[in-house]
PDB file of C-alpha atoms in Angstrom:
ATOM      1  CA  UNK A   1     -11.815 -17.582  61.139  1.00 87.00           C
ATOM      2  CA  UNK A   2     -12.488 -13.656  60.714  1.00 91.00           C
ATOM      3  CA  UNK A   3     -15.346 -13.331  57.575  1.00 93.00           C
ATOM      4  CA  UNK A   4     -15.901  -9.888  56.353  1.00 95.00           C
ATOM      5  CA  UNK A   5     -19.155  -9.918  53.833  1.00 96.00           C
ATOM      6  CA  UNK A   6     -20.626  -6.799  52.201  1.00 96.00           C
ATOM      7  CA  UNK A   7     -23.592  -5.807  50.924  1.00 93.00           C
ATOM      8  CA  UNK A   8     -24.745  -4.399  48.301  1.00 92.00           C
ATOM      9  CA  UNK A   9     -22.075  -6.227  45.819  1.00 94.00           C
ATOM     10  CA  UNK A  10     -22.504  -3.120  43.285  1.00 96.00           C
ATOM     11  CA  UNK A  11     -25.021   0.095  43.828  1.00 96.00           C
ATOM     12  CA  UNK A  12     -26.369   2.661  41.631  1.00 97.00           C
ATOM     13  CA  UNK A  13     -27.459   5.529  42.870  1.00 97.00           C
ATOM     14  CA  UNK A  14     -28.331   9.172  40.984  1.00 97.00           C
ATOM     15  CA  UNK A  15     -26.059  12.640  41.781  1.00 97.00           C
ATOM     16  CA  UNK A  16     -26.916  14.252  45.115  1.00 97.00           C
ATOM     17  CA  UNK A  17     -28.442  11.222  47.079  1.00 97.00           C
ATOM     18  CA  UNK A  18     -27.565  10.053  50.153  1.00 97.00           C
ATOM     19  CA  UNK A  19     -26.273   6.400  50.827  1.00 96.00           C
ATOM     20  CA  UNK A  20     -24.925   3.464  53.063  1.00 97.00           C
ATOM     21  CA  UNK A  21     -23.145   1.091  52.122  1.00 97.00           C
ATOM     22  CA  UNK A  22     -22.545  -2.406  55.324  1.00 97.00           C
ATOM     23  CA  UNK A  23     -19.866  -4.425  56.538  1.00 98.00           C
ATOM     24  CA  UNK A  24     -20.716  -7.337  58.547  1.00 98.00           C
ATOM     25  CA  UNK A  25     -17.922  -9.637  59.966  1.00 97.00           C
ATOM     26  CA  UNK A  26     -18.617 -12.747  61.941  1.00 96.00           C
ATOM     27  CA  UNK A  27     -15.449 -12.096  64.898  1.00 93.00           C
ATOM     28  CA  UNK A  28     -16.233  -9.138  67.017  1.00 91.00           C
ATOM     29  CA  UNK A  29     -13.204  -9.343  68.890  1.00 90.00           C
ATOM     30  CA  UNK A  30     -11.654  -6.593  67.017  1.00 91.00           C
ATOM     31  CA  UNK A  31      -8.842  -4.419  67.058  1.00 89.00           C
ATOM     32  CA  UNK A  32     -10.085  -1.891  64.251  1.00 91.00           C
ATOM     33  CA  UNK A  33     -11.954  -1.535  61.060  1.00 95.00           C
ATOM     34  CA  UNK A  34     -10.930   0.828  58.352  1.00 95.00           C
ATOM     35  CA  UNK A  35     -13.029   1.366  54.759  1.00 97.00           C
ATOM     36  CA  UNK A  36     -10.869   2.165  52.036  1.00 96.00           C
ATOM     37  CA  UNK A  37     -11.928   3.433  48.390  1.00 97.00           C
ATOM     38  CA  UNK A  38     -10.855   1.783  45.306  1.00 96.00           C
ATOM     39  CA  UNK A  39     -11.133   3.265  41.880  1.00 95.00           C
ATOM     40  CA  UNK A  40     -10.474   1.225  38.834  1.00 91.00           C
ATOM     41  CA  UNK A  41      -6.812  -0.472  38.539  1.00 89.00           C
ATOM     42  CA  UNK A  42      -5.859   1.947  41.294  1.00 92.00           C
ATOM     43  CA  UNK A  43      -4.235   0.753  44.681  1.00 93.00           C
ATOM     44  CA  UNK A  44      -6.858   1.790  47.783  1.00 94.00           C
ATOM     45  CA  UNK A  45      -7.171   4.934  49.953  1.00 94.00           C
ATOM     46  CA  UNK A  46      -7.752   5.022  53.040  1.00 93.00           C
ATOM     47  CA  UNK A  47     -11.110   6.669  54.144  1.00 96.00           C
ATOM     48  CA  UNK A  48     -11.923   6.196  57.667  1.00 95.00           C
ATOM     49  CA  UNK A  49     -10.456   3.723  60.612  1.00 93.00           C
ATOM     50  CA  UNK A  50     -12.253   2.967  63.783  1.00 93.00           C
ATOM     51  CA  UNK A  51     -10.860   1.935  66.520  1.00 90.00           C
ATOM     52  CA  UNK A  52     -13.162  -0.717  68.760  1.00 89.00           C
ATOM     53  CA  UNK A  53     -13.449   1.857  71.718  1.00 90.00           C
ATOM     54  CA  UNK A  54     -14.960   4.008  68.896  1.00 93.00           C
ATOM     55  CA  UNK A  55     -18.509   4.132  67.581  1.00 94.00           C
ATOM     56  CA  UNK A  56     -18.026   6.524  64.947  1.00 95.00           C
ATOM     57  CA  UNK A  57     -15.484   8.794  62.337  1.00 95.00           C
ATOM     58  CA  UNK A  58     -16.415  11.445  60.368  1.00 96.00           C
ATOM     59  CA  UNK A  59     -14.278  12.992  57.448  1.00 95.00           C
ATOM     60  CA  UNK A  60     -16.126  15.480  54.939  1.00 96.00           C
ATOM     61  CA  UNK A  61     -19.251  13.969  53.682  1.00 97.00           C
ATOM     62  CA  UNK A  62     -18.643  10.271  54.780  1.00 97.00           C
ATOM     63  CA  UNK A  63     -19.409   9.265  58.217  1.00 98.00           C
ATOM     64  CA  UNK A  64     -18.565   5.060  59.263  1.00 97.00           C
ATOM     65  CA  UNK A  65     -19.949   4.092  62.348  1.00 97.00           C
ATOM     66  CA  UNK A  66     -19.153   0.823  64.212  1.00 97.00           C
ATOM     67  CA  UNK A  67     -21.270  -2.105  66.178  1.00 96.00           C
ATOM     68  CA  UNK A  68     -18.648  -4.042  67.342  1.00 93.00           C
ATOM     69  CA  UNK A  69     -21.206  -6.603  69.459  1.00 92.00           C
ATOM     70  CA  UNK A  70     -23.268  -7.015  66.972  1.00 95.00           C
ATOM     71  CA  UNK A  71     -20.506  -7.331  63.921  1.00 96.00           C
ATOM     72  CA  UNK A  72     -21.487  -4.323  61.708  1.00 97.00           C
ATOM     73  CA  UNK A  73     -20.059  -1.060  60.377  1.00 98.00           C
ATOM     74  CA  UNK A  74     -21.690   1.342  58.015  1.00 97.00           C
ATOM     75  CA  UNK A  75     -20.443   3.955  55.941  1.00 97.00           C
ATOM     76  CA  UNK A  76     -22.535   7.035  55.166  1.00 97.00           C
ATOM     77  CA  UNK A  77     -22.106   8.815  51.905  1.00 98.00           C
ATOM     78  CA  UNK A  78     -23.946  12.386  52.140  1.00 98.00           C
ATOM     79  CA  UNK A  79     -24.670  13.973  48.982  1.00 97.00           C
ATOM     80  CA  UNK A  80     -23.180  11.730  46.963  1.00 97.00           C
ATOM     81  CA  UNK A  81     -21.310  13.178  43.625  1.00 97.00           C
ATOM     82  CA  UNK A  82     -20.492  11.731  40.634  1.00 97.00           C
ATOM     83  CA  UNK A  83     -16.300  11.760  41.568  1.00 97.00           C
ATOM     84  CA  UNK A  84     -17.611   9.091  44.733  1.00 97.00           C
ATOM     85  CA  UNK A  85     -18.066   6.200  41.842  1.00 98.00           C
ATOM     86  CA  UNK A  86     -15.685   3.586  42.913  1.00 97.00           C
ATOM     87  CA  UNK A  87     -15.682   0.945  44.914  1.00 97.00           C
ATOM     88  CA  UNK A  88     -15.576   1.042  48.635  1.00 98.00           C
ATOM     89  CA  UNK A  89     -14.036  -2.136  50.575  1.00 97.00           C
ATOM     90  CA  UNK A  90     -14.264  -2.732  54.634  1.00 96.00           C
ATOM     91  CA  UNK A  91     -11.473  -4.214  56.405  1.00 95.00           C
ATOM     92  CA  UNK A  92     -10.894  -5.275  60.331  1.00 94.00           C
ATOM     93  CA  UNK A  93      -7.897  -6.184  61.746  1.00 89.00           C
ATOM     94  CA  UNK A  94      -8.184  -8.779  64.641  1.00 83.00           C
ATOM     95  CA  UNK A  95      -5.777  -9.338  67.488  1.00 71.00           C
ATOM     96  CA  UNK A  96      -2.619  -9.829  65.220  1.00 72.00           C
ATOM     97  CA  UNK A  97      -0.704  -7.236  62.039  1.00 71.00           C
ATOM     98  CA  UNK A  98      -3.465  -8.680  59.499  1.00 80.00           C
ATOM     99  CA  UNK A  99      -6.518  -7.254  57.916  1.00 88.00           C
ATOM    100  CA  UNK A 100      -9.721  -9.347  56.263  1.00 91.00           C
ATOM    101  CA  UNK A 101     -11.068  -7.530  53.770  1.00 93.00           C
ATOM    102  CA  UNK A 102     -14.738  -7.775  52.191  1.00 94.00           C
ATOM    103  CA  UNK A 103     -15.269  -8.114  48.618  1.00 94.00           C
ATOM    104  CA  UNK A 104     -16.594  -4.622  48.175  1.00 95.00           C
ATOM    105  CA  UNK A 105     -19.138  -2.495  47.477  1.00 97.00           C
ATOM    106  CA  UNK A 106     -18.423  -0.901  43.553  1.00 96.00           C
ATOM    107  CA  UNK A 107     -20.849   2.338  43.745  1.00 98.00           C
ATOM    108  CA  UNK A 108     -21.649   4.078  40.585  1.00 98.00           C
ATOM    109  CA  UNK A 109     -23.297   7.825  41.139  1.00 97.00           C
ATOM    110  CA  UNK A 110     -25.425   8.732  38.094  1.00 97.00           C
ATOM    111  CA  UNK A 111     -24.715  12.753  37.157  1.00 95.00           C
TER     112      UNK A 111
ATOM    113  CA  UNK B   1       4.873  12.751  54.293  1.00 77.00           C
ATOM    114  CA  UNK B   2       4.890   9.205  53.816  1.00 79.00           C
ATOM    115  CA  UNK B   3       5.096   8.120  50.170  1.00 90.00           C
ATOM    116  CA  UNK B   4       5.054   4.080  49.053  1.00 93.00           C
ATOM    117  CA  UNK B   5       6.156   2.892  45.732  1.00 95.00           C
ATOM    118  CA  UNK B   6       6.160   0.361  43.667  1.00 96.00           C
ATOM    119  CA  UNK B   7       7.347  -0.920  40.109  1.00 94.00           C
ATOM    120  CA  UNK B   8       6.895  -2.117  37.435  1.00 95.00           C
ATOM    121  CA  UNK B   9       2.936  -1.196  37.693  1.00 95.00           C
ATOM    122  CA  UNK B  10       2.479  -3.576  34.487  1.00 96.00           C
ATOM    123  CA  UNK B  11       4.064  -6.723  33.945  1.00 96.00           C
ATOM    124  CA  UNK B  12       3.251  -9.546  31.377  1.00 97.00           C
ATOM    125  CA  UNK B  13       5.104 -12.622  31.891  1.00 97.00           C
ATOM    126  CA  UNK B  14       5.408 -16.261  30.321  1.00 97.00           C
ATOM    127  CA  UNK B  15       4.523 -19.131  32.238  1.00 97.00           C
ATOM    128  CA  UNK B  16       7.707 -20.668  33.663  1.00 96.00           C
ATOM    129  CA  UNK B  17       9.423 -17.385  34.076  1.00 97.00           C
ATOM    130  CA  UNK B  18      10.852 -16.001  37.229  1.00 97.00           C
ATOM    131  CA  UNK B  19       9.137 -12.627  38.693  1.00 96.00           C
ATOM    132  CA  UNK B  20      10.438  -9.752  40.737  1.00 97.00           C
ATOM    133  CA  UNK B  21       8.193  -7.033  41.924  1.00 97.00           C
ATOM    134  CA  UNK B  22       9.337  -3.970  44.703  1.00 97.00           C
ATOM    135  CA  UNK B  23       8.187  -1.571  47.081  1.00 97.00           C
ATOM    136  CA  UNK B  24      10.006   0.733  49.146  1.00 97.00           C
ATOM    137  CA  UNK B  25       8.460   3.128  51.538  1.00 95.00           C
ATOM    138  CA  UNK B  26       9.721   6.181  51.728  1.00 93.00           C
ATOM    139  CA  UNK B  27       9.143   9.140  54.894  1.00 90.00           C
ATOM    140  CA  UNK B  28       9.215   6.459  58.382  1.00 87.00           C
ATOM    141  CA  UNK B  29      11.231   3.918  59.355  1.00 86.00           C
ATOM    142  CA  UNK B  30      10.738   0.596  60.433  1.00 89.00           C
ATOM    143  CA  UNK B  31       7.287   0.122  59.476  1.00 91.00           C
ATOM    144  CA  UNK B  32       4.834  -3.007  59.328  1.00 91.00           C
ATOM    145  CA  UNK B  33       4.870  -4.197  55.255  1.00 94.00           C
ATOM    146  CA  UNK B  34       2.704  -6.001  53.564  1.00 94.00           C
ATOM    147  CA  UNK B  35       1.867  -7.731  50.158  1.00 95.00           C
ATOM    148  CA  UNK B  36      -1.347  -8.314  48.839  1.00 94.00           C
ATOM    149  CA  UNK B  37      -3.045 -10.039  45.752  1.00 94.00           C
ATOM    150  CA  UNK B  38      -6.336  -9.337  44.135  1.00 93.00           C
ATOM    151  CA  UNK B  39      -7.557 -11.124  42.080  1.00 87.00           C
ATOM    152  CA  UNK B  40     -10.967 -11.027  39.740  1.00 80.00           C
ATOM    153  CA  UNK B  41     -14.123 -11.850  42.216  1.00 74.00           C
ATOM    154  CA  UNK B  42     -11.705 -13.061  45.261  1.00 78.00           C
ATOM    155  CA  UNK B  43     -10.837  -9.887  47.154  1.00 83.00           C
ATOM    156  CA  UNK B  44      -8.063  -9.158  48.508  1.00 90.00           C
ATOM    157  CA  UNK B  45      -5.756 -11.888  49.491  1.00 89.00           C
ATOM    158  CA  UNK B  46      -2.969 -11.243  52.074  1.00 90.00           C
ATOM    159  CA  UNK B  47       0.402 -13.114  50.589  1.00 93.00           C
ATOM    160  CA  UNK B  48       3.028 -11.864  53.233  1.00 94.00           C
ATOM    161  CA  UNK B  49       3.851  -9.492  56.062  1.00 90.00           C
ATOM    162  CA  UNK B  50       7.191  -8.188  57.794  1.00 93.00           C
ATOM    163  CA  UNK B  51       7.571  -6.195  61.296  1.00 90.00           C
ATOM    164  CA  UNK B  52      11.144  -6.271  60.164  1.00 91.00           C
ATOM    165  CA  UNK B  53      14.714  -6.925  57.734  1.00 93.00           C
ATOM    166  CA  UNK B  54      14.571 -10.344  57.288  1.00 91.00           C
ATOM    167  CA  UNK B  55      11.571 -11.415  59.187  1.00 92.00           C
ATOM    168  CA  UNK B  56       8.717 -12.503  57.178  1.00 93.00           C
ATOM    169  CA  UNK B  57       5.044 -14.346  57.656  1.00 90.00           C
ATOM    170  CA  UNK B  58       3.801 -16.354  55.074  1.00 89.00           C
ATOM    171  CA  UNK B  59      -0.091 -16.263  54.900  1.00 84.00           C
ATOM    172  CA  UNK B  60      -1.110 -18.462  51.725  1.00 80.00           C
ATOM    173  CA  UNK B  61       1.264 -21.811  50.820  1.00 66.00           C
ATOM    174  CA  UNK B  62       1.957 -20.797  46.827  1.00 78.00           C
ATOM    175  CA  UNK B  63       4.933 -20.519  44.477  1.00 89.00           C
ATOM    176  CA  UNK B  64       5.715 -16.772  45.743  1.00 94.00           C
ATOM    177  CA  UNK B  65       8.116 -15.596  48.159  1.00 95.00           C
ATOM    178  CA  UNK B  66       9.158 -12.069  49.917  1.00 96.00           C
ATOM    179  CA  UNK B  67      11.879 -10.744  51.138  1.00 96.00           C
ATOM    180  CA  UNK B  68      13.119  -7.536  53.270  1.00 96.00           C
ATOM    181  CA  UNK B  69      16.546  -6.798  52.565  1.00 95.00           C
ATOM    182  CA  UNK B  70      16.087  -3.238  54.019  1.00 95.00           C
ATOM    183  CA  UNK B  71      14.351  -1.351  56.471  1.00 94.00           C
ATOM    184  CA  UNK B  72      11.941  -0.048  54.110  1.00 94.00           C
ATOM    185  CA  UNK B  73      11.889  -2.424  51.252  1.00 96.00           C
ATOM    186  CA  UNK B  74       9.912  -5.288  50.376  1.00 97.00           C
ATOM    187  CA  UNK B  75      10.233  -7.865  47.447  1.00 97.00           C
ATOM    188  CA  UNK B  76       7.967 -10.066  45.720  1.00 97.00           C
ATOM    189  CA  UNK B  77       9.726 -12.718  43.879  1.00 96.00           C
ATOM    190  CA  UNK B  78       8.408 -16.411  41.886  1.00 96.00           C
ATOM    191  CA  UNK B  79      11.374 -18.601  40.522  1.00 95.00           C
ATOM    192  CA  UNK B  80       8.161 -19.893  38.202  1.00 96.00           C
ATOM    193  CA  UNK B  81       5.272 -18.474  37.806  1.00 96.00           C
ATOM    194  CA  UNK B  82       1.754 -20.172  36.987  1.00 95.00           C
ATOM    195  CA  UNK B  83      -1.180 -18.915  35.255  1.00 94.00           C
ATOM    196  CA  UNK B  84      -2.600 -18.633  38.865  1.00 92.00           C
ATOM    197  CA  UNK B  85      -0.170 -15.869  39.933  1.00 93.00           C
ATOM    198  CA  UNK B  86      -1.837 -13.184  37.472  1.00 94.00           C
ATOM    199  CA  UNK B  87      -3.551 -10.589  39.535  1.00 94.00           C
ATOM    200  CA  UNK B  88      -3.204  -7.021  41.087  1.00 96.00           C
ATOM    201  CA  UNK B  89      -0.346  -6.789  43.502  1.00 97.00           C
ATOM    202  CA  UNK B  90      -1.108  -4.579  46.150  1.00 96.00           C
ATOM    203  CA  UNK B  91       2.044  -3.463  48.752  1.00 97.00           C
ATOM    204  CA  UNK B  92       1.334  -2.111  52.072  1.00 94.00           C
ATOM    205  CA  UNK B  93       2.707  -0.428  55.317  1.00 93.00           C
ATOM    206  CA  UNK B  94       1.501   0.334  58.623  1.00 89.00           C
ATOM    207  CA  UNK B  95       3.588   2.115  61.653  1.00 82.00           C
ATOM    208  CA  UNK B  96       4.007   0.025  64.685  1.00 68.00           C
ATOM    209  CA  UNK B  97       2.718  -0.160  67.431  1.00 59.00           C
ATOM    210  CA  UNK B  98       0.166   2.424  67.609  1.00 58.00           C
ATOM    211  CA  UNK B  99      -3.452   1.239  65.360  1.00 59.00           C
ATOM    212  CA  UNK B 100      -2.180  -0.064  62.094  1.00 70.00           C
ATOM    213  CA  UNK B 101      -3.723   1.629  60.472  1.00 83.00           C
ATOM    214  CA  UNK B 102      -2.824   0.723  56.483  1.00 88.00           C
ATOM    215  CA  UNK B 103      -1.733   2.483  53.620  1.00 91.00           C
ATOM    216  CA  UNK B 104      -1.232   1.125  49.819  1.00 94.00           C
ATOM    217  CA  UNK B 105       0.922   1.018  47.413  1.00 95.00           C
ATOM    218  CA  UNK B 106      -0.213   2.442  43.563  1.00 95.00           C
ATOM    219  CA  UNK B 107      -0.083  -1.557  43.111  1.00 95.00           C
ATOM    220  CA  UNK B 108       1.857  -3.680  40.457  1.00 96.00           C
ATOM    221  CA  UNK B 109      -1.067  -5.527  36.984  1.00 96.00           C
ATOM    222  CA  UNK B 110       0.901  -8.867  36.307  1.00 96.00           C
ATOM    223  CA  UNK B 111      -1.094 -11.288  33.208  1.00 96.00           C
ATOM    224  CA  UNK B 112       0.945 -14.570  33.080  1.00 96.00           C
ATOM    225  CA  UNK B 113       0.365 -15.902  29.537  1.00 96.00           C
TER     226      UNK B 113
END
């Protein structure tokens, strides 16, 4: 059974630093991983998706990067702002329609 | 563009009482749907999928059930609902069969009192 665990649980971090936040998951046979961002009562946006042929996706500022052997993704915050607080979750989707999702990261940036 | 909607966004409910919640997809056709719960300290819990009008997966045995009566419309229904049920209701949709990649729904705050 697919486990997704993240770490750090919650992160605080001041304005204009630069972070990364894991994913590990305990299948590796994967079909893709995609981070989403979550802000308070809010459904989630989708941020990134990697396909398992892929090491890496950039878009803006954040950068994810996959290890499929060794069951890890990270995602790379440059710059972080104040507007990134919210928490970030990682999901990968196996050989079937579902995703396992982590409990997520929640990410407050200090102004 | 694709757009995906769903109603009521809040919803407080007696124990006991029956529950109804939609989504309906708007902007493609035939997509993969999905509902999702999430609730306090548990993540995010897939309830039930559908690749299609009337055909739907069951992920979690519970007192909830889905149907697709269209294309692009899913349904979340309880004939009873426990104080278990209360959580964030998250729909879904995907496009078949390229990556599946996933995109949610505004979602749907139900408290069962």
């Amino acid at each position: 059974k697919q486990e997704v665990t993240q770490i750090p649980a919650a992160l605080s971090v001041p304005e204009g630093e630069n972070l990364v936040l894991n994913c590990s998951f305990t299948d590796s046979a994967i079909y893709n991983l995609q981070w989403f961002r979550q802000d308070p009562g809010k459904g989630l946006t989708s941020l990134l998706l990697i396909q398992s042929s892929q090491r890496e996706q950039t878009s803006g500022r954040l950068n994810a990067s996959l290890d499929k052997s060794s069951g890890r993704s990270t995602l790379y915050i440059a710059a972080s702002q104040p507007g990134d607080s919210a928490t970030y979750l990682c999901a990968v989707q196996g050989g079937s329609e579902k995703l396992v999702f982590g409990k997520g990261t929640k990410l407050t940036v200090n102004p | 563009s694709q757009t995906i909607h769903q109603w009521p966004a809040t919803l407080v409910q007696p124990v006991g009482s029956p529950l109804s919640l939609e989504c309906t997809v708007e902007g493609t056709s035939n997509p993969n749907l999905y509902w999702y719960r999430q609730a306090a300290g548990r993540g995010l819990q897939l309830l039930f999928y559908s690749v299609g009008i009337g055909q739907i997966s069951s992920e979690v045995p519970q007192n909830l059930s889905a149907s697709r009566p269209q294309d692009r419309q899913f349904i979340l229904s309880s004939k009873k609902l426990l104080l278990s049920d209360s959580g964030f209701y998250l729909c879904a949709w995907s496009v078949r069969p390229t990556i599946y990649e996933q995109y949610f729904g505004p979602g749907t705050r139900l408290t069962v009192t």
